[in-house]
Amino acid sequence: MITATRSKISPGRLLIDGQWAQGAGKFDTINPATGEVLTQIAEASPGDVDRAVEAARRAFDDRAGPWRKMSASERGRLIWRLADLVEANIDELAELETLDNGKPIFESRYVDLPMVIDVLRYFAGWATKIHGETVNAFETAFTYTLREPVGVVGLIVPWNFPLLLASWKLGPALACGNTIVLKPAEQTPLTTLRFGELAIEAGVPAGVLNIVTGGPETGKAIVRHAGIDKIAFTGSTAVGKEIMRGAAETLKRVTLELGGKSPNIVFADADIDNAVKGAINGIFYGKGEVCNAGSRLFIESKVQDEFLDKLVARAQKMKPADPLDPKTRMGAIVSHAQMQDVLDYIETGKKEGARLIAGGRRVSVDGSRGFFIEPTIFSSVTNDMKIAQEEIFGPVLAALSFDDIDQVVELANRNPYGLAAAVWTRDVKKAHSVSRQLKAGTVWINTYGLMDAALPFGGYKSSGFGRELGMHAIEHYTELKTVWLNF
Ligand code: NAD
């Protein structure tokens, strides 16, 4: 039997101006491991979004209010306190994330949540390190710059790493002194709502963090709203384009973290066993619902057969199982719709003439009606096939082969996306040379998927623009002002 919820989950409400409120509508949030309703969530209408923006505006514009009066050091301590509260409630948050998203508890408890804490602490440290500069351009004037918060920021987050991706935005937004209207994805609102409770407990002043739950219509109301100064969005490239168009109306600042189809390149001189592990981790971690998934695997022809044999053997051991079981490494696909999309891509791969060498089917776990798909591998893929060009966002790997460096660089770059890439080789020169030639925001050498709060993350090309994490995130949550004083 799939493990059921340990305690009843309360219905989700909206957080507006420090108070929990009903929304105009309601929707269900589903446990993808069972297909059953976990609880009901408030759906924010444009009117609810108006109220959230007004609260955020008031908290930001009131220069004598608690938020604007807070020193940078106090803001830093507040963010740190939030991190402490997340840490104190880590088991509950991890369980909620797994129930709502279907990801293995091993991932939520030991990867997502620890990184949320780390990201918050990293940006807590930044609060006191944001400054302008004096510029000695004239003897007859005093000129300097100020780095000011942008204002009210609208944060729109997807379902694959719900609280983690929210923290990438919340950390710098708070550190820089902005106020926030945050929308989690409709599939996975639970951890964000619990985080809202922790924010109140930590002492975040009313109106500084507002949470509006809902789907695309709620998101559109945020993007359109004239009272919002910046949108930070993570999600699909199609919606990213729509957001950019929508934000143009009010000339909002926009940063976009979008999709990917990342090439994972294995040269014949690599440590093959390590590269196999890296390829498995690169595509099947997070059920492949990972923006930087290594979904295009390029193997040098000389080692292709050996590599694929080892890869398939490992993939077949990764059986989909109860996400709440600590031993599980392959959980449930987030929703029925997403599962159907992935299954459609598997059919497309077969029709395109790729060879299905592992998985390929929906499976039932312990008789449940959950949304499980076997780890799936296609070989004999060519770069022009749909399964090699489009983001599948599920546990499906497209394996291609190559013969030399120029060819693989050309193939790897011949794709609209440019989020991440990896290179496996024992040759240091080759590793660095290929890294420079790849059009990707992150390149891993002899590893896959490493992330840290201190290292910027973001895309080239259709994977978006702007960087999250690291010091560069601060630039996107501040405006630069120049002040002249003429002697
Ligand atoms: P999505 O674009 O469908 O939705 C993302 C968020 O946008 C959700 O909160 C959704 O409600 C909202 N939304 C949908 N339509 C909207 C609209 N018209 N206006 C405003 N908001 C709208 O994406 P998804 O299916 O939730 O997530 C998967 C996508 O996210 C994948 O493409 C993946 O690669 C990408 N992603 C990127 C990164 C990154 O860092 N680059 C990280 C994780 C996920």
Short mmCIF file of C-alpha atoms and ligand atoms in Angstrom, two decimals:
data_model
loop_
_atom_site.label_atom_id
_atom_site.label_comp_id
_atom_site.label_asym_id
_atom_site.label_seq_id
_atom_site.Cartn_x
_atom_site.Cartn_y
_atom_site.Cartn_z
CA MET A 1 0.00 0.00 0.00
CA ILE A 2 1.14 3.52 -0.79
CA THR A 3 1.71 5.46 2.43
CA ALA A 4 -1.21 7.82 3.07
CA THR A 5 -1.01 11.29 4.55
CA ARG A 6 -0.06 11.06 8.20
CA SER A 7 -2.31 13.88 9.30
CA LYS A 8 -5.15 15.71 7.65
CA ILE A 9 -3.97 18.67 5.59
CA SER A 10 -5.94 21.87 6.24
CA PRO A 11 -7.49 23.65 3.27
CA GLY A 12 -5.24 26.34 1.77
CA ARG A 13 -6.11 30.02 2.03
CA LEU A 14 -4.56 33.18 0.62
CA LEU A 15 -2.04 35.19 2.62
CA ILE A 16 -2.84 38.88 2.16
CA ASP A 17 -1.55 41.66 4.40
CA GLY A 18 -0.52 39.23 7.11
CA GLN A 19 -3.98 37.62 7.30
CA TRP A 20 -5.30 34.33 5.94
CA ALA A 21 -8.24 34.91 3.62
CA GLN A 22 -10.68 32.92 1.51
CA GLY A 23 -10.27 33.22 -2.26
CA ALA A 24 -12.94 33.83 -4.87
CA GLY A 25 -12.84 30.14 -5.86
CA LYS A 26 -11.41 26.76 -4.86
CA PHE A 27 -9.49 23.95 -6.49
CA ASP A 28 -8.18 20.54 -5.44
CA THR A 29 -4.57 19.63 -4.95
CA ILE A 30 -3.89 15.96 -5.77
CA ASN A 31 -1.46 13.36 -4.45
CA PRO A 32 0.12 12.07 -7.68
CA ALA A 33 1.08 8.78 -6.02
CA THR A 34 -2.57 7.87 -5.44
CA GLY A 35 -4.59 10.22 -7.64
CA GLU A 36 -6.52 11.24 -4.51
CA VAL A 37 -7.40 14.76 -3.35
CA LEU A 38 -5.11 15.99 -0.57
CA THR A 39 -7.07 19.13 0.23
CA GLN A 40 -8.74 22.18 -1.29
CA ILE A 41 -6.89 25.35 -2.08
CA ALA A 42 -8.22 28.91 -2.45
CA GLU A 43 -8.16 30.25 -5.97
CA ALA A 44 -7.24 33.92 -6.17
CA SER A 45 -9.30 36.03 -8.58
CA PRO A 46 -7.94 39.24 -10.16
CA GLY A 47 -9.69 41.06 -7.28
CA ASP A 48 -7.76 38.96 -4.72
CA VAL A 49 -4.54 39.73 -6.60
CA ASP A 50 -5.45 43.45 -6.43
CA ARG A 51 -5.75 43.21 -2.65
CA ALA A 52 -2.44 41.37 -2.38
CA VAL A 53 -0.68 43.96 -4.54
CA GLU A 54 -2.22 46.84 -2.57
CA ALA A 55 -0.95 45.28 0.68
CA ALA A 56 2.53 44.80 -0.80
CA ARG A 57 2.48 48.35 -2.15
CA ARG A 58 1.49 49.81 1.23
CA ALA A 59 4.20 47.83 3.03
CA PHE A 60 6.77 49.03 0.51
CA ASP A 61 5.67 52.67 0.13
CA ASP A 62 5.23 53.39 3.85
CA ARG A 63 8.67 54.79 4.62
CA ALA A 64 7.77 55.00 8.31
CA GLY A 65 6.38 51.45 8.35
CA PRO A 66 8.06 48.42 9.90
CA TRP A 67 9.57 47.06 6.68
CA ARG A 68 11.20 50.24 5.40
CA LYS A 69 12.38 51.17 8.90
CA MET A 70 14.10 47.82 9.33
CA SER A 71 17.89 48.03 8.99
CA ALA A 72 19.69 45.73 6.58
CA SER A 73 21.07 43.81 9.52
CA GLU A 74 17.59 43.30 10.98
CA ARG A 75 16.35 42.13 7.57
CA GLY A 76 19.21 39.66 7.41
CA ARG A 77 18.37 38.31 10.85
CA LEU A 78 14.70 37.97 9.86
CA ILE A 79 15.63 35.87 6.81
CA TRP A 80 17.95 33.80 8.99
CA ARG A 81 15.09 33.24 11.45
CA LEU A 82 12.97 32.00 8.56
CA ALA A 83 15.70 29.53 7.64
CA ASP A 84 15.77 28.32 11.26
CA LEU A 85 12.01 27.80 11.23
CA VAL A 86 12.21 25.85 7.96
CA GLU A 87 14.91 23.72 9.58
CA ALA A 88 12.81 23.15 12.70
CA ASN A 89 9.91 21.98 10.50
CA ILE A 90 11.94 20.18 7.87
CA ASP A 91 10.26 16.77 8.23
CA GLU A 92 6.77 18.20 7.89
CA LEU A 93 7.74 20.37 4.90
CA ALA A 94 9.52 17.49 3.16
CA GLU A 95 6.50 15.24 3.62
CA LEU A 96 4.15 17.92 2.24
CA GLU A 97 6.42 18.40 -0.79
CA THR A 98 6.46 14.69 -1.51
CA LEU A 99 2.70 14.31 -1.07
CA ASP A 100 1.96 17.23 -3.38
CA ASN A 101 4.63 16.64 -6.06
CA GLY A 102 5.24 12.87 -5.98
CA LYS A 103 9.01 13.25 -5.62
CA PRO A 104 10.82 10.70 -3.42
CA ILE A 105 10.99 11.74 0.24
CA PHE A 106 14.74 11.12 -0.03
CA GLU A 107 14.94 14.09 -2.42
CA SER A 108 12.60 16.44 -0.53
CA ARG A 109 14.11 15.69 2.88
CA TYR A 110 17.80 15.52 1.97
CA VAL A 111 18.12 17.75 -1.11
CA ASP A 112 15.29 20.27 -1.63
CA LEU A 113 14.66 21.36 1.95
CA PRO A 114 18.33 21.56 3.02
CA MET A 115 18.96 23.74 -0.02
CA VAL A 116 16.00 25.99 0.84
CA ILE A 117 17.62 26.57 4.24
CA ASP A 118 21.02 27.16 2.68
CA VAL A 119 19.66 29.60 0.10
CA LEU A 120 17.82 31.62 2.76
CA ARG A 121 20.97 31.79 4.91
CA TYR A 122 23.09 32.75 1.92
CA PHE A 123 20.80 35.69 1.08
CA ALA A 124 20.40 36.61 4.76
CA GLY A 125 24.14 37.31 4.58
CA TRP A 126 23.69 39.50 1.51
CA ALA A 127 21.28 41.92 3.21
CA THR A 128 24.18 43.85 4.79
CA LYS A 129 26.41 43.71 1.73
CA ILE A 130 24.32 45.59 -0.79
CA HIS A 131 25.80 48.99 -1.52
CA GLY A 132 26.37 51.68 -4.11
CA GLU A 133 29.62 53.48 -4.81
CA THR A 134 31.09 56.97 -4.81
CA VAL A 135 32.47 58.07 -8.18
CA ASN A 136 35.25 60.67 -8.19
CA ALA A 137 34.57 62.12 -11.63
CA PHE A 138 34.58 65.83 -10.72
CA GLU A 139 36.29 68.16 -8.25
CA THR A 140 33.13 70.27 -8.24
CA ALA A 141 30.51 67.62 -7.54
CA PHE A 142 29.84 64.72 -5.24
CA THR A 143 28.48 61.80 -7.25
CA TYR A 144 27.42 58.46 -5.92
CA THR A 145 25.12 55.51 -6.64
CA LEU A 146 22.49 53.85 -4.49
CA ARG A 147 21.23 50.31 -4.89
CA GLU A 148 17.54 50.48 -4.01
CA PRO A 149 14.92 47.72 -3.89
CA VAL A 150 12.87 47.42 -7.10
CA GLY A 151 9.56 47.65 -5.19
CA VAL A 152 6.77 45.09 -5.35
CA VAL A 153 7.93 41.89 -7.02
CA GLY A 154 5.65 39.21 -8.47
CA LEU A 155 7.19 35.75 -8.08
CA ILE A 156 5.70 32.94 -10.20
CA VAL A 157 6.97 29.44 -9.55
CA PRO A 158 6.50 25.99 -11.21
CA TRP A 159 5.69 22.63 -9.61
CA ASN A 160 8.91 20.68 -9.96
CA PHE A 161 10.85 22.17 -7.00
CA PRO A 162 8.04 24.13 -5.34
CA LEU A 163 9.58 25.57 -2.18
CA LEU A 164 13.15 25.43 -3.46
CA LEU A 165 12.49 27.58 -6.52
CA ALA A 166 10.39 29.94 -4.41
CA SER A 167 13.36 30.34 -2.03
CA TRP A 168 15.67 31.27 -4.93
CA LYS A 169 13.42 34.29 -5.46
CA LEU A 170 12.29 35.02 -1.90
CA GLY A 171 15.84 35.13 -0.52
CA PRO A 172 17.18 37.94 -2.73
CA ALA A 173 13.80 39.74 -2.87
CA LEU A 174 13.72 40.04 0.93
CA ALA A 175 17.44 40.70 1.32
CA CYS A 176 17.15 43.67 -1.04
CA GLY A 177 14.08 45.07 0.77
CA ASN A 178 11.33 44.38 -1.77
CA THR A 179 7.78 43.32 -0.95
CA ILE A 180 6.30 40.25 -2.55
CA VAL A 181 3.29 38.72 -4.23
CA LEU A 182 4.13 35.03 -4.62
CA LYS A 183 2.22 32.47 -6.67
CA PRO A 184 3.13 28.80 -6.32
CA ALA A 185 2.08 26.38 -9.07
CA GLU A 186 -1.51 25.15 -8.83
CA GLN A 187 -0.28 21.53 -8.65
CA THR A 188 1.97 22.09 -5.62
CA PRO A 189 0.92 24.95 -3.30
CA LEU A 190 1.22 23.17 0.07
CA THR A 191 4.79 23.91 1.15
CA THR A 192 4.52 27.56 0.10
CA LEU A 193 1.41 27.97 2.25
CA ARG A 194 3.15 26.36 5.23
CA PHE A 195 6.10 28.68 4.57
CA GLY A 196 3.65 31.60 4.78
CA GLU A 197 2.73 30.49 8.31
CA LEU A 198 6.41 30.31 9.22
CA ALA A 199 6.93 33.82 7.81
CA ILE A 200 4.26 35.16 10.17
CA GLU A 201 5.90 33.26 13.05
CA ALA A 202 9.31 34.69 12.11
CA GLY A 203 7.90 38.22 12.29
CA VAL A 204 7.82 39.19 8.62
CA PRO A 205 5.71 42.40 8.74
CA ALA A 206 2.19 42.33 7.28
CA GLY A 207 2.09 42.95 3.53
CA VAL A 208 5.76 42.05 2.92
CA LEU A 209 4.97 38.49 1.81
CA ASN A 210 1.60 37.86 0.17
CA ILE A 211 0.73 34.44 -1.24
CA VAL A 212 -1.92 34.03 -3.91
CA THR A 213 -2.71 30.49 -5.04
CA GLY A 214 -4.29 29.68 -8.37
CA GLY A 215 -3.51 28.75 -11.96
CA PRO A 216 -2.64 30.64 -15.14
CA GLU A 217 -5.42 33.24 -14.66
CA THR A 218 -4.02 34.22 -11.26
CA GLY A 219 -0.57 34.40 -12.85
CA LYS A 220 -1.84 36.62 -15.65
CA ALA A 221 -3.43 39.01 -13.13
CA ILE A 222 -0.01 39.38 -11.46
CA VAL A 223 1.75 39.98 -14.78
CA ARG A 224 -0.81 42.59 -15.89
CA HIS A 225 -0.95 44.46 -12.59
CA ALA A 226 0.30 48.04 -12.77
CA GLY A 227 1.22 47.97 -9.06
CA ILE A 228 3.94 45.35 -9.60
CA ASP A 229 7.41 46.48 -10.62
CA LYS A 230 9.11 43.22 -11.51
CA ILE A 231 8.24 39.64 -12.41
CA ALA A 232 10.58 36.77 -11.62
CA PHE A 233 9.28 33.69 -13.38
CA THR A 234 10.37 30.07 -13.52
CA GLY A 235 8.45 27.78 -15.84
CA SER A 236 8.01 26.79 -19.44
CA THR A 237 9.40 28.72 -22.37
CA ALA A 238 5.92 29.15 -23.90
CA VAL A 239 4.58 30.82 -20.74
CA GLY A 240 7.82 32.80 -20.39
CA LYS A 241 7.19 34.39 -23.79
CA GLU A 242 3.62 35.20 -22.80
CA ILE A 243 4.84 36.80 -19.59
CA MET A 244 7.35 38.94 -21.45
CA ARG A 245 4.62 40.15 -23.79
CA GLY A 246 2.25 40.82 -20.87
CA ALA A 247 4.91 42.65 -18.84
CA ALA A 248 5.73 44.91 -21.79
CA GLU A 249 2.41 46.74 -21.28
CA THR A 250 3.58 48.20 -17.95
CA LEU A 251 7.31 47.89 -18.74
CA LYS A 252 7.99 45.65 -15.75
CA ARG A 253 11.42 44.24 -15.15
CA VAL A 254 11.42 40.55 -16.03
CA THR A 255 13.73 37.65 -15.30
CA LEU A 256 12.94 34.27 -16.82
CA GLU A 257 14.20 30.81 -15.89
CA LEU A 258 12.76 28.56 -18.58
CA GLY A 259 12.99 25.09 -20.05
CA GLY A 260 15.94 23.03 -21.17
CA LYS A 261 17.13 20.09 -23.25
CA SER A 262 20.58 19.77 -21.83
CA PRO A 263 23.30 17.80 -23.61
CA ASN A 264 25.30 15.36 -21.52
CA ILE A 265 28.46 14.49 -23.51
CA VAL A 266 30.50 11.36 -22.79
CA PHE A 267 33.90 11.02 -24.45
CA ALA A 268 35.50 7.60 -24.82
CA ASP A 269 38.32 8.58 -22.43
CA ALA A 270 35.91 9.25 -19.54
CA ASP A 271 35.61 7.17 -16.38
CA ILE A 272 32.75 5.19 -17.86
CA ASP A 273 31.22 3.89 -14.62
CA ASN A 274 31.08 7.38 -13.16
CA ALA A 275 29.64 8.76 -16.38
CA VAL A 276 26.93 6.08 -16.34
CA LYS A 277 25.99 7.07 -12.80
CA GLY A 278 26.02 10.73 -13.85
CA ALA A 279 23.81 10.05 -16.86
CA ILE A 280 21.29 8.17 -14.69
CA ASN A 281 21.28 10.93 -12.11
CA GLY A 282 21.11 13.57 -14.85
CA ILE A 283 17.90 12.26 -16.36
CA PHE A 284 16.09 10.27 -13.66
CA TYR A 285 16.66 12.47 -10.61
CA GLY A 286 13.37 14.25 -9.86
CA LYS A 287 11.61 11.89 -12.30
CA GLY A 288 13.23 13.88 -15.10
CA GLU A 289 10.95 16.80 -14.22
CA VAL A 290 14.01 18.96 -13.87
CA CYS A 291 14.73 22.03 -16.00
CA ASN A 292 18.41 21.08 -16.30
CA ALA A 293 17.82 17.35 -16.83
CA GLY A 294 20.51 15.76 -19.01
CA SER A 295 17.88 14.62 -21.47
CA ARG A 296 20.16 14.40 -24.55
CA LEU A 297 22.98 11.94 -23.96
CA PHE A 298 25.79 12.07 -26.53
CA ILE A 299 28.07 9.00 -26.36
CA GLU A 300 31.28 8.69 -28.37
CA SER A 301 30.68 5.81 -30.80
CA LYS A 302 33.68 3.76 -29.63
CA VAL A 303 32.15 3.21 -26.18
CA GLN A 304 28.48 3.38 -27.08
CA ASP A 305 27.59 -0.31 -26.71
CA GLU A 306 29.38 -0.78 -23.40
CA PHE A 307 27.89 2.45 -22.08
CA LEU A 308 24.31 1.67 -23.08
CA ASP A 309 24.49 -1.84 -21.57
CA LYS A 310 25.56 -0.42 -18.23
CA LEU A 311 23.01 2.39 -18.44
CA VAL A 312 20.08 0.09 -19.14
CA ALA A 313 21.09 -2.27 -16.33
CA ARG A 314 21.02 0.62 -13.86
CA ALA A 315 17.80 2.14 -15.20
CA GLN A 316 16.00 -1.19 -14.85
CA LYS A 317 16.88 -1.28 -11.15
CA MET A 318 15.15 2.09 -10.58
CA LYS A 319 11.62 0.87 -10.08
CA PRO A 320 8.91 3.49 -9.50
CA ALA A 321 7.76 3.11 -5.88
CA ASP A 322 5.94 4.79 -2.99
CA PRO A 323 7.40 8.33 -2.80
CA LEU A 324 7.15 8.34 1.00
CA ASP A 325 9.36 5.25 1.29
CA PRO A 326 12.91 6.48 2.12
CA LYS A 327 14.39 3.86 -0.24
CA THR A 328 12.46 5.09 -3.30
CA ARG A 329 14.46 6.84 -6.04
CA MET A 330 11.73 7.09 -8.70
CA GLY A 331 8.51 8.75 -7.60
CA ALA A 332 5.23 9.66 -9.29
CA ILE A 333 4.84 12.09 -12.21
CA VAL A 334 3.30 15.31 -10.88
CA SER A 335 -0.12 15.07 -12.54
CA HIS A 336 -2.24 12.97 -14.86
CA ALA A 337 -1.83 15.59 -17.61
CA GLN A 338 1.97 15.59 -17.29
CA MET A 339 2.04 11.79 -17.32
CA GLN A 340 -0.05 11.78 -20.50
CA ASP A 341 2.34 14.29 -22.16
CA VAL A 342 5.32 12.08 -21.30
CA LEU A 343 3.59 8.93 -22.58
CA ASP A 344 2.75 10.77 -25.82
CA TYR A 345 6.43 11.65 -26.28
CA ILE A 346 7.34 7.98 -25.77
CA GLU A 347 4.92 7.06 -28.58
CA THR A 348 6.42 9.80 -30.76
CA GLY A 349 9.92 8.41 -30.15
CA LYS A 350 8.81 4.97 -31.30
CA LYS A 351 7.15 6.41 -34.42
CA GLU A 352 10.23 8.47 -35.24
CA GLY A 353 12.26 5.26 -35.40
CA ALA A 354 14.27 5.56 -32.17
CA ARG A 355 14.99 2.25 -30.36
CA LEU A 356 13.25 1.83 -27.02
CA ILE A 357 15.84 0.00 -24.88
CA ALA A 358 14.42 0.52 -21.38
CA GLY A 359 11.05 1.25 -19.80
CA GLY A 360 8.43 3.07 -21.82
CA ARG A 361 5.26 2.25 -19.87
CA ARG A 362 2.97 3.55 -17.17
CA VAL A 363 3.07 1.21 -14.18
CA SER A 364 0.93 0.71 -11.11
CA VAL A 365 2.63 0.79 -7.73
CA ASP A 366 0.99 -1.37 -5.07
CA GLY A 367 -2.27 -1.30 -6.99
CA SER A 368 -2.63 2.48 -6.68
CA ARG A 369 -3.98 4.78 -9.39
CA GLY A 370 -0.87 6.96 -9.15
CA PHE A 371 0.96 8.48 -12.10
CA PHE A 372 4.07 6.31 -12.40
CA ILE A 373 6.27 5.85 -15.50
CA GLU A 374 9.26 3.52 -15.81
CA PRO A 375 12.70 5.07 -16.42
CA THR A 376 12.79 5.15 -20.20
CA ILE A 377 15.75 5.16 -22.61
CA PHE A 378 15.78 5.53 -26.38
CA SER A 379 18.92 4.79 -28.40
CA SER A 380 19.60 5.38 -32.13
CA VAL A 381 18.16 8.87 -31.72
CA THR A 382 19.07 11.54 -34.26
CA ASN A 383 19.27 15.20 -33.34
CA ASP A 384 16.38 16.25 -35.57
CA MET A 385 13.86 13.92 -33.89
CA LYS A 386 11.21 15.54 -31.74
CA ILE A 387 12.38 13.56 -28.69
CA ALA A 388 15.86 15.09 -29.16
CA GLN A 389 14.66 18.66 -29.73
CA GLU A 390 11.72 19.20 -27.34
CA GLU A 391 11.67 19.26 -23.57
CA ILE A 392 9.79 16.15 -22.40
CA PHE A 393 10.02 16.94 -18.69
CA GLY A 394 9.80 13.34 -17.58
CA PRO A 395 12.00 10.24 -17.13
CA VAL A 396 12.84 9.82 -20.81
CA LEU A 397 16.40 9.83 -22.13
CA ALA A 398 17.37 10.28 -25.79
CA ALA A 399 20.79 8.72 -26.51
CA LEU A 400 22.76 9.84 -29.57
CA SER A 401 26.26 8.98 -30.75
CA PHE A 402 29.14 11.06 -32.16
CA ASP A 403 32.65 10.62 -33.54
CA ASP A 404 34.57 13.83 -32.87
CA ILE A 405 34.60 17.06 -30.85
CA ASP A 406 33.48 19.46 -33.57
CA GLN A 407 30.56 17.24 -34.47
CA VAL A 408 29.31 16.86 -30.89
CA VAL A 409 29.64 20.57 -30.11
CA GLU A 410 27.66 21.40 -33.22
CA LEU A 411 24.94 18.86 -32.39
CA ALA A 412 24.78 19.87 -28.73
CA ASN A 413 24.31 23.53 -29.66
CA ARG A 414 21.78 22.80 -32.39
CA ASN A 415 18.78 23.12 -30.07
CA PRO A 416 16.69 26.14 -29.02
CA TYR A 417 17.54 25.71 -25.32
CA GLY A 418 20.73 26.57 -23.46
CA LEU A 419 20.25 25.94 -19.75
CA ALA A 420 22.96 23.42 -18.86
CA ALA A 421 25.37 20.84 -20.26
CA ALA A 422 27.90 18.30 -19.05
CA VAL A 423 31.16 16.88 -20.37
CA TRP A 424 32.76 13.61 -19.25
CA THR A 425 36.45 13.15 -20.11
CA ARG A 426 39.83 12.60 -18.42
CA ASP A 427 41.41 15.17 -20.77
CA VAL A 428 41.47 18.56 -18.99
CA LYS A 429 42.12 20.54 -22.17
CA LYS A 430 39.23 18.91 -23.97
CA ALA A 431 36.94 19.47 -20.98
CA HIS A 432 37.63 23.22 -20.85
CA SER A 433 37.64 23.73 -24.58
CA VAL A 434 34.26 22.02 -25.01
CA SER A 435 32.83 23.88 -21.99
CA ARG A 436 33.68 27.18 -23.66
CA GLN A 437 32.05 26.19 -26.92
CA LEU A 438 28.77 25.00 -25.40
CA LYS A 439 25.96 27.57 -25.34
CA ALA A 440 24.68 26.90 -21.84
CA GLY A 441 24.32 28.80 -18.56
CA THR A 442 25.99 26.00 -16.55
CA VAL A 443 28.51 23.36 -17.66
CA TRP A 444 29.42 20.44 -15.40
CA ILE A 445 32.65 18.51 -15.95
CA ASN A 446 32.70 14.89 -14.77
CA THR A 447 29.58 15.42 -12.67
CA TYR A 448 25.95 16.31 -13.22
CA GLY A 449 23.44 18.61 -11.54
CA LEU A 450 25.53 20.15 -8.74
CA MET A 451 24.06 23.43 -7.45
CA ASP A 452 24.94 25.83 -4.69
CA ALA A 453 23.42 29.01 -3.32
CA ALA A 454 26.64 30.87 -4.14
CA LEU A 455 26.76 29.91 -7.82
CA PRO A 456 24.61 31.67 -10.41
CA PHE A 457 22.10 29.62 -12.37
CA GLY A 458 20.18 30.54 -15.51
CA GLY A 459 19.89 30.12 -19.23
CA TYR A 460 21.20 31.06 -22.64
CA LYS A 461 18.89 31.25 -25.67
CA SER A 462 15.31 29.99 -25.11
CA SER A 463 16.15 28.96 -21.55
CA GLY A 464 15.62 32.56 -20.46
CA PHE A 465 17.71 35.40 -19.06
CA GLY A 466 18.81 36.82 -15.76
CA ARG A 467 20.57 34.71 -13.14
CA GLU A 468 19.33 33.35 -9.84
CA LEU A 469 21.54 32.46 -6.85
CA GLY A 470 24.95 33.94 -6.22
CA MET A 471 25.71 37.66 -6.09
CA HIS A 472 24.23 38.25 -9.55
CA ALA A 473 20.73 37.62 -8.21
CA ILE A 474 21.07 40.83 -6.19
CA GLU A 475 21.31 42.91 -9.38
CA HIS A 476 17.89 41.68 -10.47
CA TYR A 477 16.17 42.72 -7.23
CA THR A 478 17.63 46.23 -7.08
CA GLU A 479 17.53 49.44 -9.11
CA LEU A 480 20.60 51.61 -9.47
CA LYS A 481 20.22 55.31 -8.75
CA THR A 482 22.84 57.98 -9.49
CA VAL A 483 22.93 61.06 -7.24
CA TRP A 484 24.72 64.33 -8.20
CA LEU A 485 25.46 67.05 -5.70
CA ASN A 486 26.91 70.10 -7.38
CA PHE A 487 29.24 72.08 -5.16
P1 NAD B 1 4.32 26.54 -16.58
O1 NAD B 1 5.03 27.54 -17.39
O2 NAD B 1 3.13 25.89 -17.15
O3 NAD B 1 3.84 27.17 -15.19
C1 NAD B 1 4.71 27.81 -14.31
C2 NAD B 1 3.95 28.79 -13.45
O4 NAD B 1 3.37 29.81 -14.27
C3 NAD B 1 2.79 28.18 -12.67
O5 NAD B 1 2.72 28.82 -11.42
C4 NAD B 1 1.58 28.55 -13.53
O6 NAD B 1 0.37 28.63 -12.83
C5 NAD B 1 1.98 29.91 -14.04
N1 NAD B 1 1.37 30.30 -15.31
C6 NAD B 1 0.92 29.49 -16.30
N2 NAD B 1 0.48 30.23 -17.35
C7 NAD B 1 0.66 31.53 -17.00
C8 NAD B 1 0.42 32.77 -17.66
N3 NAD B 1 -0.09 32.81 -18.88
N4 NAD B 1 0.75 33.92 -17.02
C9 NAD B 1 1.29 33.89 -15.79
N5 NAD B 1 1.53 32.75 -15.11
C10 NAD B 1 1.23 31.58 -15.70
O7 NAD B 1 5.45 25.51 -16.19
P2 NAD B 1 5.31 24.18 -15.36
O8 NAD B 1 4.69 23.16 -16.25
O9 NAD B 1 4.73 24.45 -14.02
O10 NAD B 1 6.86 23.85 -15.10
C11 NAD B 1 7.62 23.19 -16.00
C12 NAD B 1 8.52 24.13 -16.77
O11 NAD B 1 9.34 24.91 -15.91
C13 NAD B 1 9.50 23.38 -17.63
O12 NAD B 1 9.57 23.94 -18.92
C14 NAD B 1 10.83 23.55 -16.92
O13 NAD B 1 11.96 23.40 -17.71
C15 NAD B 1 10.69 24.90 -16.35
N6 NAD B 1 11.63 25.08 -15.23
C16 NAD B 1 12.73 25.88 -15.39
C17 NAD B 1 13.65 26.04 -14.37
C18 NAD B 1 14.85 26.93 -14.52
O14 NAD B 1 15.45 27.27 -13.51
N7 NAD B 1 15.23 27.33 -15.70
C19 NAD B 1 13.45 25.39 -13.16
C20 NAD B 1 12.33 24.57 -13.03
C21 NAD B 1 11.42 24.44 -14.07
#
